[in-house]
């Protein structure tokens, strides 16, 4: 089937994919299975490498390569200690896109671009989009506050036009998108595509335990909260009892935070040495107090507790607010086909 | 100039206007001047009658009538003591649309519809849209959380598809909309038009004092806050020192709230008897504590202090989050022409 020309954008050209649909690099979630499923269905899948060692990343890239000839991306942590090496590996492997949740350092942007890898940072404010475009970003992923995980306070309806006004490079819209009507709306605003996290977390190819997927499916649109008490930065997660207790703990002092950190150390099994190492790295790269740091050191393990181990009480469940309108677990192919059909139908309604 | 057929929707047919653009009924702001300007430019203007006596409402309707032959609407307070009489006056005057910020009582819906007046309630949640459609609403105005004044927690990108799925009547999208790209996006989602408050507050025909308009124009997209401390219900306003002090006062007890109420009584010049009367009416119709009630009684006066008297320190400034991207004060005709041209341009980009 040939692709509707209205769905061809500067982003599909750059990425070399059929549809302007990006599956985001969710830590512990976006592994080879999800990325391959997305790539084979015509979207851009992004492997989450921030929660992998560099060797695990290599192995995961190799696995995707062995399962599909389609292009895909890899998400990197901009403050990873071995970022230069990771960038080199992406270049060597011929990965199409490197995405970043935060602003990557200029020299790494250069290194990736020189090696033929497209650089796509995520922004939540207009000025960050401007800075990233100046630094040489090829594509801007613009995430409105209704998006999942680390997120800003400006909703998609306002951030997207602001970012479109600010930069000339292609813009991918994220935050609230989950269906084809939304894709048509993003294209009407002038975006070059949409990115979705939660919608892809809730597919057959996503390896998240079924019990955890059930919690997501049961969460209403008002069942999420943006909390800074997990790792010091605002993050949208499902409002569980754990998150509520973290939120109230945030109002007390260091002592309480340290006790919490110690308690979660026990739950997640992170060694004291690993916790301190992680914490110190974060304290250097971010502006955190010692009490925030103590919690933050354990933050990736809190997500792992749910996403990998299926322990809902011990972990956090990052999510977009669109969790409240997602109601099924299609395959990636079913999902993308449906989104494309809905988008074409919406565009047909607007035809002259 | 003939209207682009892509901008003709079920709503423009019902309203009898050229463009699917609604100017909302903002208390103290949407008077005859703004409504006439909007109506003459081809949009649907809505007169705010909630802050008018019934005779003032009649006079305002008469003034609009004397200045334009175009259809327009009137916003009513669903808990007004004289609601039945107001409904009768709208029927007599042949007003096209009655809009409501909250759910109107069933008998009033019937009375208006029987008299040929379209009923358009505002909703911020899917279930409210369903209820209102069942009650006989002709059009649903769906306002995402980024909208101004009283507002919900669900952003437009999620509320709009939810409401479109829930009801068969025409849906007008509000919350974040301020330009023609946004109108095109709303139509792509499947809405029948957009409504804008803040964008029309910032026009030449809006009678808000220039000093107050300057405050709006200088407010960034992050300069608003949703506060429940003004009248007990969440309301998006500009984050001024007054609002911040109200927010912190909310955490203290009755004594502080009562002292505040007494202080604002002095500022706004509301008599103690009027304050109690207003407060008791609110306590009956809403679920307010006595301390909330004391503040709430003065709430309309707090808005009046800014919007009418231009006293920025003594009042609140209701706003949509889009205040951060609005940068000029066009006439209504300039604004609507621009929105239409931008929307047509956006739709042309999506043409097959």
CSV table of C-alpha atoms in Angstrom, one decimal, chain A residues 90-91 94-97 110-119 138:
chain,number,residue,atom,x,y,z
A,90,UNK,CA,25.9,4.7,17.4
A,91,UNK,CA,28.0,6.1,14.5
A,94,UNK,CA,24.8,3.3,11.6
A,95,UNK,CA,21.9,4.1,13.9
A,96,UNK,CA,19.6,6.7,12.2
A,97,UNK,CA,18.6,8.9,15.2
A,110,UNK,CA,28.8,17.5,16.5
A,111,UNK,CA,30.3,14.0,16.8
A,112,UNK,CA,26.9,12.3,16.1
A,113,UNK,CA,26.1,14.6,13.1
A,114,UNK,CA,29.6,14.2,11.6
A,115,UNK,CA,29.0,10.4,11.8
A,116,UNK,CA,25.6,10.7,10.0
A,117,UNK,CA,23.4,10.2,13.1
A,118,UNK,CA,20.5,12.7,13.4
A,119,UNK,CA,20.2,14.5,16.7
A,138,UNK,CA,18.3,18.1,13.3
